[in-house]
Coordinates of C-alpha atoms in Angstrom, one line a residue:
Chain P
M1383 CA 8.1 -28.3 36.9
T1384 CA 11.5 -27.0 38.8
R1385 CA 12.7 -23.8 39.1
D1386 CA 15.7 -24.3 36.1
E1387 CA 13.3 -26.2 34.6
I1388 CA 11.4 -23.2 34.1
K1389 CA 14.0 -20.6 33.4
K1390 CA 15.2 -22.5 30.6
K1391 CA 11.8 -22.9 29.2
I1392 CA 11.1 -19.2 28.8
L1393 CA 14.4 -18.4 27.9
A1394 CA 13.9 -20.7 24.7
F1395 CA 10.6 -19.6 24.4
L1396 CA 11.6 -15.5 24.5
E1397 CA 14.5 -16.3 22.3
E1398 CA 12.2 -18.3 19.8
E1399 CA 9.3 -16.6 19.6
F1400 CA 10.5 -12.4 20.3
E1401 CA 14.1 -13.4 19.1
I1402 CA 15.6 -12.1 22.9
Q1403 CA 18.6 -13.8 23.2
N1404 CA 20.8 -13.8 26.3
P1405 CA 18.8 -11.4 28.4
G1406 CA 19.9 -11.0 32.6
L1407 CA 17.1 -12.3 34.0
D1408 CA 16.8 -8.9 35.7
D1409 CA 16.7 -7.0 32.8
N1410 CA 13.8 -4.8 31.9
L1411 CA 12.0 -6.4 29.7
R1412 CA 10.5 -3.9 27.7
E1413 CA 13.1 -1.3 28.7
K1414 CA 15.6 -3.0 27.4
H1415 CA 14.3 -6.3 24.1
E1416 CA 11.5 -3.6 23.3
F1417 CA 9.1 -6.5 24.5
D1418 CA 5.1 -5.3 24.8
S1419 CA 1.2 -5.9 25.8
I1420 CA 1.5 -8.0 22.5
D1421 CA 3.6 -10.1 23.5
A1422 CA 3.4 -9.9 26.9
I1423 CA -0.3 -11.9 25.2
V1424 CA 0.9 -14.5 23.2
L1425 CA 3.4 -15.5 26.3
L1426 CA 0.4 -16.0 28.7
E1427 CA -0.9 -18.2 26.3
Y1428 CA 2.2 -20.3 26.2
I1429 CA 2.5 -20.4 30.2
E1430 CA -1.6 -22.1 29.7
E1431 CA 0.6 -24.1 27.7
L1432 CA 3.3 -25.0 30.1
I1433 CA 0.7 -25.5 32.7
D1434 CA -1.2 -27.0 30.8
S1435 CA -3.9 -25.0 32.2
P1436 CA -6.2 -22.0 31.3
L1437 CA -5.5 -18.9 33.2
L1438 CA -8.5 -16.7 35.3
Q1439 CA -8.9 -13.0 34.2
E1440 CA -7.5 -11.8 37.2
E1441 CA -4.6 -14.1 36.9
K1442 CA -3.8 -12.8 33.6
K1443 CA -3.9 -8.8 34.9
R1444 CA -1.7 -9.9 37.8
A1445 CA 0.3 -10.4 35.4
M1446 CA 0.8 -7.2 33.6
D1447 CA 3.2 -6.3 36.5
I1448 CA 5.6 -8.4 34.9
R1449 CA 8.4 -6.3 34.5
N1450 CA 11.6 -9.4 33.9
I1451 CA 12.1 -13.4 33.8
N1452 CA 12.4 -13.7 36.3
Q1453 CA 9.5 -12.3 37.9
I1454 CA 8.5 -14.6 35.1
I1455 CA 9.6 -17.4 37.0
D1456 CA 8.1 -16.2 40.1
Y1457 CA 4.1 -16.3 38.6
I1458 CA 4.6 -19.2 37.2
E1459 CA 5.8 -21.0 40.2
G1460 CA 2.5 -19.0 42.0
L1461 CA -0.1 -20.8 39.1
I1462 CA 1.6 -24.2 39.8
R1463 CA 1.8 -23.7 43.4
A1464 CA -1.9 -22.8 43.2
R1465 CA -2.9 -26.1 41.4
S1466 CA -1.1 -28.2 43.0
Chain X
M957 CA 1.2 30.7 2.7
E958 CA 1.8 28.3 0.2
R959 CA 5.0 26.4 -0.5
R960 CA 6.8 24.5 -3.1
V961 CA 6.8 20.4 -3.0
V962 CA 9.1 18.3 -4.5
I963 CA 9.5 14.9 -4.8
T964 CA 12.9 13.1 -3.9
A965 CA 13.1 9.8 -4.0
E966 CA 10.4 7.1 -4.6
S967 CA 10.2 3.2 -5.0
S968 CA 7.6 0.4 -5.9
I969 CA 6.6 -3.5 -5.5
T970 CA 4.4 -3.8 -9.0
P971 CA 3.1 -7.2 -11.0
I972 CA 5.8 -5.2 -13.4
G973 CA 9.1 -5.8 -11.4
H974 CA 10.7 -4.4 -8.2
G975 CA 12.8 -1.4 -8.4
K976 CA 13.0 1.5 -11.0
K977 CA 15.8 -1.3 -12.9
E978 CA 13.2 -3.9 -13.1
I979 CA 9.9 -1.7 -13.7
M980 CA 11.6 0.1 -17.0
G981 CA 12.9 -3.3 -18.3
S982 CA 9.3 -4.3 -18.7
L983 CA 8.1 -1.4 -19.8
M984 CA 10.9 -1.3 -22.3
N985 CA 9.8 -4.4 -23.2
G986 CA 6.2 -4.3 -22.8
R987 CA 5.8 -7.4 -20.5
S988 CA 2.6 -7.9 -19.3
G989 CA 2.4 -8.6 -15.3
V990 CA -0.9 -10.5 -15.7
R991 CA -1.0 -14.4 -14.7
T992 CA -3.4 -16.9 -14.2
L993 CA -5.7 -16.0 -11.1
R994 CA -3.9 -18.3 -8.6
E995 CA -5.4 -20.7 -6.5
D996 CA -6.6 -19.6 -2.4
K997 CA -9.2 -21.9 -1.7
F998 CA -11.8 -19.2 -1.2
L999 CA -13.3 -17.9 -4.3
A1000 CA -10.8 -18.2 -6.7
A1001 CA -12.2 -21.3 -8.0
Y1002 CA -15.9 -19.1 -8.4
I1003 CA -14.7 -16.6 -9.8
H1004 CA -15.2 -16.4 -13.7
S1005 CA -12.5 -13.9 -14.1
K1006 CA -8.6 -16.4 -14.3
V1007 CA -6.0 -13.3 -14.6
F1008 CA -4.6 -11.7 -11.9
G1009 CA -1.3 -8.7 -11.9
T1010 CA 0.6 -10.4 -9.9
V1011 CA 3.4 -10.0 -7.7
D1012 CA 4.9 -13.4 -8.5
Y1013 CA 8.6 -12.9 -7.6
E1014 CA 10.1 -13.1 -4.3
V1015 CA 10.6 -9.6 -2.4
E1016 CA 13.3 -10.1 0.5
Y1017 CA 12.3 -8.2 3.4
D1018 CA 14.4 -8.7 7.0
F1019 CA 12.6 -6.4 8.9
P1020 CA 13.5 -7.5 13.3
R1021 CA 10.2 -9.9 14.5
K1022 CA 9.1 -7.0 16.8
F1023 CA 8.1 -5.4 13.5
R1024 CA 6.6 -8.7 11.2
K1025 CA 4.3 -9.1 14.5
T1026 CA 2.3 -5.8 13.3
L1027 CA 3.3 -6.7 9.8
A1028 CA 0.1 -8.7 7.3
P1029 CA 0.6 -9.1 3.4
V1030 CA 0.1 -5.2 3.0
S1031 CA 2.5 -3.6 5.5
F1032 CA 4.8 -5.7 5.0
Y1033 CA 4.1 -4.0 1.2
A1034 CA 3.9 -1.2 2.4
C1035 CA 6.9 -0.6 4.8
Q1036 CA 9.2 -2.3 1.9
V1037 CA 8.9 0.7 -0.2
A1038 CA 8.9 3.0 2.5
K1039 CA 12.4 1.5 4.0
E1040 CA 13.8 1.7 0.7
V1041 CA 12.5 5.1 -0.4
M1042 CA 13.6 6.2 3.6
D1043 CA 17.7 4.0 2.8
S1044 CA 17.5 6.3 -0.2
S1045 CA 16.3 9.7 1.3
G1046 CA 19.0 10.9 3.3
L1047 CA 17.3 12.5 6.0
D1048 CA 18.4 12.6 9.4
Q1049 CA 17.2 10.3 12.4
D1050 CA 16.5 13.7 14.2
F1051 CA 14.0 15.7 11.3
V1052 CA 12.5 12.0 10.9
S1053 CA 11.3 12.2 14.0
S1054 CA 10.6 16.1 14.7
G1055 CA 7.0 16.2 14.0
R1056 CA 7.9 17.7 10.6
M1057 CA 7.4 14.1 9.0
G1058 CA 4.1 12.7 8.6
V1059 CA 2.2 9.6 6.8
A1060 CA -0.1 9.1 3.9
F1061 CA -0.5 6.0 2.9
G1062 CA -3.0 3.7 3.0
S1063 CA -4.8 -0.1 1.4
I1064 CA -8.8 -0.4 0.1
H1065 CA -9.1 -1.4 3.7
G1066 CA -6.7 -3.5 5.5
S1067 CA -5.5 -6.3 5.2
P1068 CA -8.3 -9.1 4.2
S1069 CA -6.2 -11.8 4.5
V1070 CA -6.0 -11.3 8.5
Q1071 CA -10.3 -10.5 7.9
R1072 CA -10.6 -13.4 6.1
A1073 CA -9.7 -15.6 9.4
I1074 CA -11.2 -12.6 12.6
Y1075 CA -14.7 -12.9 10.8
E1076 CA -14.4 -16.8 11.4
T1077 CA -14.6 -16.0 14.7
F1078 CA -18.5 -15.0 13.5
F1079 CA -19.2 -17.9 12.3
N1080 CA -17.4 -19.6 15.0
S1081 CA -19.4 -19.1 19.1
S1082 CA -16.4 -20.2 21.0
E1083 CA -13.7 -19.6 24.0
G1084 CA -11.7 -21.4 21.3
A1085 CA -13.1 -19.0 18.7
Y1086 CA -12.4 -16.4 21.2
K1087 CA -8.6 -16.7 21.7
S1088 CA -8.3 -17.3 18.2
I1089 CA -8.2 -13.6 18.0
N1090 CA -4.4 -13.0 18.2
A1091 CA -3.5 -10.0 19.6
S1092 CA -2.2 -8.2 16.6
D1093 CA -4.6 -9.3 14.5
Y1094 CA -6.4 -5.7 14.6
L1095 CA -2.8 -3.7 14.0
K1096 CA -2.3 -6.4 11.5
S1097 CA -6.6 -5.7 9.6
M1098 CA -7.3 -2.0 10.2
V1099 CA -7.7 0.2 7.5
H1100 CA -4.4 2.6 8.4
T1101 CA -2.3 -0.8 9.4
T1102 CA -0.3 0.3 6.4
A1103 CA 0.3 4.0 7.9
V1104 CA 1.1 2.9 11.8
N1105 CA 3.3 -0.2 10.9
I1106 CA 5.4 2.6 9.1
T1107 CA 4.9 5.6 11.2
R1108 CA 6.2 3.1 14.1
M1109 CA 9.4 1.2 12.6
F1110 CA 10.6 4.7 10.8
G1111 CA 9.9 6.6 13.9
I1112 CA 7.6 8.9 12.2
T1113 CA 6.1 11.6 14.6
G1114 CA 4.6 14.1 12.3
R1115 CA 1.0 13.9 10.6
V1116 CA -0.7 10.5 10.4
I1117 CA -3.3 10.3 6.6
S1118 CA -4.7 6.9 5.4
S1119 CA -7.4 7.8 3.1
C1120 CA -9.0 4.3 2.1
T1121 CA -11.1 5.0 -1.0
A1122 CA -10.2 2.3 -3.0
C1123 CA -8.2 3.5 -6.3
T1124 CA -8.2 6.9 -5.1
T1125 CA -6.4 6.3 -1.9
G1126 CA -2.6 6.3 -3.5
S1127 CA -3.0 10.4 -5.2
Q1128 CA -5.5 11.3 -2.6
S1129 CA -2.0 10.0 0.0
I1130 CA 0.1 12.0 -2.4
G1131 CA -2.4 14.8 -2.9
Y1132 CA -3.0 15.0 0.3
G1133 CA 0.9 15.2 1.4
Y1134 CA 1.1 17.6 -1.2
E1135 CA -1.4 19.9 0.3
A1136 CA 0.4 19.4 4.1
I1137 CA 3.2 21.0 3.0
K1138 CA 2.3 23.6 0.9
Y1139 CA 0.9 25.3 2.7
G1140 CA 3.0 24.4 5.7
M1141 CA 1.6 21.6 8.4
Q1142 CA 4.7 20.0 7.4
D1143 CA 8.0 19.7 5.7
A1144 CA 7.7 16.3 4.6
M1145 CA 5.3 12.9 4.1
L1146 CA 6.2 9.4 3.4
C1147 CA 3.1 9.2 0.7
G1148 CA 1.9 5.7 -1.1
A1149 CA -0.8 3.1 -1.2
A1150 CA 0.0 -0.9 -0.6
D1151 CA -2.7 -3.7 -1.1
E1152 CA -2.3 -7.5 -1.0
Y1153 CA -3.4 -10.6 -3.2
D1154 CA -7.2 -10.8 -2.3
T1155 CA -9.6 -12.5 -4.1
T1156 CA -12.6 -11.1 -2.4
T1157 CA -12.4 -7.5 -4.4
V1158 CA -11.5 -9.7 -7.9
A1159 CA -15.3 -11.4 -6.3
V1160 CA -16.7 -7.6 -5.9
F1161 CA -16.1 -6.5 -10.1
D1162 CA -16.7 -9.7 -10.8
N1163 CA -20.0 -9.9 -9.4
L1164 CA -20.6 -6.7 -11.6
L1165 CA -19.6 -8.0 -15.0
A1166 CA -16.5 -5.7 -14.5
C1167 CA -14.1 -8.1 -14.7
S1168 CA -11.7 -9.6 -17.9
T1169 CA -13.2 -12.8 -18.8
A1170 CA -12.1 -13.2 -22.8
F1171 CA -8.3 -13.4 -22.1
N1172 CA -7.9 -16.5 -19.0
E1173 CA -6.2 -18.5 -21.4
S1174 CA -3.1 -15.8 -22.6
P1175 CA -3.0 -13.6 -19.4
E1176 CA -0.3 -10.5 -20.6
K1177 CA -3.1 -10.0 -23.1
T1178 CA -5.7 -8.6 -20.7
P1179 CA -6.5 -5.6 -19.5
R1180 CA -7.1 -3.7 -23.2
P1181 CA -7.7 -0.2 -22.0
F1182 CA -9.1 1.7 -25.4
D1183 CA -9.1 -1.5 -27.4
V1184 CA -11.8 -2.4 -28.7
N1185 CA -11.7 -5.8 -27.8
R1186 CA -11.2 -4.6 -24.0
D1187 CA -13.6 -7.2 -21.4
G1188 CA -12.9 -5.2 -18.7
L1189 CA -10.1 -5.2 -15.6
V1190 CA -8.4 -7.1 -14.2
V1191 CA -7.2 -6.5 -10.6
G1192 CA -3.7 -6.8 -9.2
E1193 CA -1.4 -6.6 -6.4
G1194 CA 1.1 -3.8 -5.5
A1195 CA 2.8 -1.0 -3.4
A1196 CA 5.0 2.1 -4.0
A1197 CA 5.5 5.2 -2.0
L1198 CA 6.6 8.7 -2.8
L1199 CA 9.0 10.9 -0.5
L1200 CA 7.3 14.5 -0.5
E1201 CA 8.9 17.4 0.8
E1202 CA 9.3 21.2 0.8
Y1203 CA 11.1 22.4 -2.3
E1204 CA 13.8 25.2 -0.1
F1205 CA 14.5 22.5 2.5
A1206 CA 15.3 19.7 -0.3
K1207 CA 17.8 22.0 -2.4
K1208 CA 18.9 22.8 1.4
R1209 CA 20.1 19.6 2.2
G1210 CA 21.4 18.6 -1.3
A1211 CA 18.7 16.0 -1.6
A1212 CA 17.5 14.8 -5.8
I1213 CA 14.7 16.2 -7.0
L1214 CA 13.1 13.5 -9.7
G1215 CA 9.8 16.0 -10.0
E1216 CA 7.6 18.3 -8.4
V1217 CA 4.0 18.3 -7.8
V1218 CA 1.7 21.1 -9.0
G1219 CA -1.6 20.4 -8.4
F1220 CA -3.9 18.2 -6.9
T1221 CA -8.0 17.6 -7.1
C1222 CA -10.5 15.6 -5.7
N1223 CA -14.3 15.7 -6.6
N1224 CA -17.0 13.5 -6.2
N1225 CA -19.8 13.2 -9.0
G1226 CA -22.6 13.6 -7.2
G1227 CA -24.4 10.9 -7.3
D1228 CA -24.1 6.5 -8.6
M1229 CA -21.5 4.9 -6.9
I1230 CA -20.5 2.6 -9.4
L1231 CA -21.1 4.2 -13.1
P1232 CA -18.4 6.8 -14.1
S1233 CA -19.2 10.3 -14.8
E1234 CA -18.3 12.2 -17.6
K1235 CA -18.8 15.8 -16.0
G1236 CA -17.3 14.6 -12.6
V1237 CA -14.3 14.0 -14.3
E1238 CA -14.2 17.0 -16.7
Q1239 CA -14.7 19.1 -13.1
S1240 CA -11.9 16.7 -11.7
I1241 CA -9.3 17.7 -14.8
A1242 CA -10.6 21.5 -13.9
M1243 CA -9.9 21.9 -10.9
G1244 CA -7.4 20.3 -10.5
L1245 CA -5.4 22.7 -13.5
R1246 CA -7.0 25.5 -11.6
D1247 CA -4.9 24.1 -8.1
A1248 CA -2.4 23.7 -10.5
R1249 CA -2.1 27.1 -12.1
L1250 CA -2.0 25.9 -15.2
N1251 CA -3.6 26.2 -18.8
P1252 CA -4.8 22.8 -20.9
E1253 CA -1.9 23.0 -23.2
D1254 CA 0.6 22.6 -20.8
V1255 CA -0.3 19.3 -19.9
S1256 CA 2.4 16.7 -22.5
F1257 CA 1.3 13.8 -21.2
I1258 CA -1.6 11.8 -19.1
S1259 CA -1.4 9.0 -17.3
A1260 CA -5.3 7.5 -17.7
H1261 CA -7.2 5.9 -14.8
A1262 CA -7.9 3.3 -17.9
T1263 CA -9.1 -0.1 -16.5
A1264 CA -10.0 -1.1 -19.7
T1265 CA -13.9 -1.5 -18.9
K1266 CA -16.2 -0.6 -21.2
M1267 CA -17.7 2.2 -20.1
G1268 CA -15.2 4.2 -18.0
D1269 CA -12.7 4.1 -20.8
I1270 CA -15.1 5.7 -23.4
V1271 CA -16.3 8.7 -20.1
E1272 CA -12.7 9.2 -19.5
A1273 CA -11.5 9.6 -23.3
R1274 CA -14.6 12.2 -24.0
A1275 CA -13.8 14.2 -20.5
I1276 CA -9.6 13.9 -21.4
N1277 CA -10.5 15.2 -24.9
S1278 CA -13.7 18.2 -24.1
K1279 CA -10.9 19.2 -22.0
Y1280 CA -7.7 19.0 -23.2
G1281 CA -8.3 17.8 -26.7
N1282 CA -6.5 15.3 -28.7
R1283 CA -3.3 16.9 -27.8
P1284 CA -1.5 16.3 -25.0
L1285 CA -0.2 12.4 -25.2
V1286 CA -2.2 9.8 -23.2
S1287 CA -2.0 5.9 -21.3
G1288 CA -3.2 3.6 -19.7
L1289 CA -0.4 2.2 -17.4
K1290 CA -2.8 -0.4 -16.1
S1291 CA -2.7 -2.6 -19.2
Y1292 CA 1.4 -3.8 -17.8
M1293 CA 0.3 -5.0 -14.5
G1294 CA -3.6 -5.0 -14.0
H1295 CA -5.4 -2.6 -12.0
T1296 CA -3.4 -2.1 -8.4
M1297 CA -6.5 -1.2 -6.4
S1298 CA -5.3 1.3 -4.0
A1299 CA -1.9 1.7 -5.1
C1300 CA -2.9 2.3 -8.6
G1301 CA -2.6 6.7 -8.2
A1302 CA 1.2 5.5 -6.3
I1303 CA 3.2 3.5 -9.1
E1304 CA 1.2 5.1 -11.7
S1305 CA 2.9 8.4 -10.6
V1306 CA 6.3 6.6 -10.3
I1307 CA 6.1 5.8 -13.8
A1308 CA 5.5 8.7 -15.0
L1309 CA 8.1 10.2 -12.8
Y1310 CA 10.4 7.5 -14.8
M1311 CA 9.0 9.4 -18.3
I1312 CA 10.0 12.4 -17.2
N1313 CA 12.9 12.2 -16.3
E1314 CA 14.5 9.4 -19.2
G1315 CA 12.8 11.4 -22.1
I1316 CA 10.5 8.1 -23.1
V1317 CA 6.6 7.9 -23.1
F1318 CA 5.0 4.2 -22.9
P1319 CA 2.4 2.8 -24.8
T1320 CA -0.6 1.6 -24.0
L1321 CA -0.4 -2.6 -23.4
N1322 CA -2.7 -4.0 -25.9
L1323 CA -4.2 -1.1 -27.5
E1324 CA -3.7 -3.4 -30.7
E1325 CA -7.1 -1.4 -32.2
V1326 CA -8.6 2.1 -30.5
D1327 CA -12.3 1.7 -30.1
E1328 CA -13.7 4.7 -32.3
R1329 CA -15.7 5.7 -29.0
C1330 CA -12.4 6.0 -27.5
A1331 CA -10.5 7.7 -30.4
M1332 CA -11.1 11.5 -29.7
I1333 CA -7.5 11.3 -27.7
N1334 CA -3.8 10.8 -28.9
H1335 CA -2.8 7.7 -27.5
V1336 CA 0.6 6.3 -27.0
R1337 CA 1.3 3.6 -29.7
E1338 CA 4.4 2.2 -29.4
I1339 CA 7.8 3.8 -27.0
R1340 CA 8.1 7.3 -27.4
D1341 CA 11.3 9.9 -27.1
E1342 CA 9.3 12.7 -25.9
R1343 CA 10.2 15.5 -23.2
I1344 CA 7.2 15.4 -20.5
D1345 CA 6.9 18.8 -19.1
I1346 CA 3.7 18.4 -17.1
A1347 CA 1.9 14.5 -17.0
S1348 CA -0.9 14.4 -15.1
V1349 CA -2.0 11.2 -12.9
Q1350 CA -6.1 10.6 -13.1
N1351 CA -7.4 8.0 -11.0
F1352 CA -11.2 7.2 -10.4
A1353 CA -13.0 5.0 -8.1
F1354 CA -16.3 3.8 -6.6
G1355 CA -17.9 6.0 -5.0
G1356 CA -17.9 8.5 -7.4
V1357 CA -14.3 10.0 -6.1
N1358 CA -12.0 11.5 -8.5
T1359 CA -8.5 12.9 -8.6
C1360 CA -6.4 14.2 -10.8
L1361 CA -2.0 15.0 -9.4
F1362 CA 0.0 17.4 -11.4
I1363 CA 3.7 16.6 -11.9
K1364 CA 5.9 18.8 -13.7
R1365 CA 9.7 18.6 -14.8
M1366 CA 12.2 20.2 -13.7
A1367 CA 14.9 21.8 -15.3

């Protein structure tokens, strides 16, 4: 999966699941779009589907530092690399 | 310090309508909201009582997703009536978020529909079952879910009281909200209760042989409080919210004042967890009158708990007669919509306000022949044009809890 493909899928998911429309890639999701810890868990479940692999507890904890969409994409690319 | 407490806004979702216009229309026309118990593919097939006080119309919600994600059906009801109260209140956000306004709101046990999904994992030990417990499930199902979804939605930052005393939940919410303002801890309280469609509650009463079963083919004919042919209660769903404010604060900001809460009491029978107690109800009435600084003859109307159980109605009628004689008018409003559980005290208080402000007293529906053991009180048998100066709303709950609220007409 390319970075652009990941970006498209994440943006679509954010819009469909969280009603976040046209976010900036560097927007602070919590401050600007009220994205909270409940949403983060839902997003992690989606990422498991996206990469077709369960996340380790340590990988999930690492995701708690993520603040914006660029960081989500970086995180997913890292997960894919670790599994290839 | 004791301060006066007034009611300045109300809203309710009930089996006989949503909001004053619809509810008044049903009451004026003697229209029942009891319907056939709907199928739930769970317990409904086994329950002998096939009737339920049903909200059978669509309620339109426009809550953004950020709020919806922690709302179970019970909190959709709760937040909608809270929203309608807040919209009509005219309170400014600075006050709402000042810490001087709180919430007293409850339900009998959170959201049973969400809890059922969680319980399924108890019997399915697997990673899949573990992961199926969604991050928001607890927030949706916890016992104070209605109260804190309301605080979040409206930015209310004062006290949070979430009573969960079954059928006295709504009246306790109003009573504890009243006390928080009366004694100066808060200037306003959003009070109420809600319960969603749930067959586990029906099953509890059904197994106790306390539910109505003789009118399964004609749901609108039951419940029948005080009637010789009553055969038990009918469980229902619904919600109501009332805004309580300190009198001077409400007057200063020009709020419409619908009535004044002048007294409240809560006591316990100190004995059986289920059987009603005449002595306990009498004590509750006496303590309530003392709190309200009223004499029995000051009370014009009593909204009786009147669930239409064989013993409960007799005990309540005897207790009313013992403390008030047979002068005040008495109606059992559950006759129109069944027993909306936690919400009943709040809904009945809202309807008492309608009666106070419209100068109308609604009768007990389905009261065709008064049981002679309940005949010692002044039953309302038809719509009457009457001025109510003081109304008392009585509610009783499993566990032996009793409450009495006293609401006064504003001059």
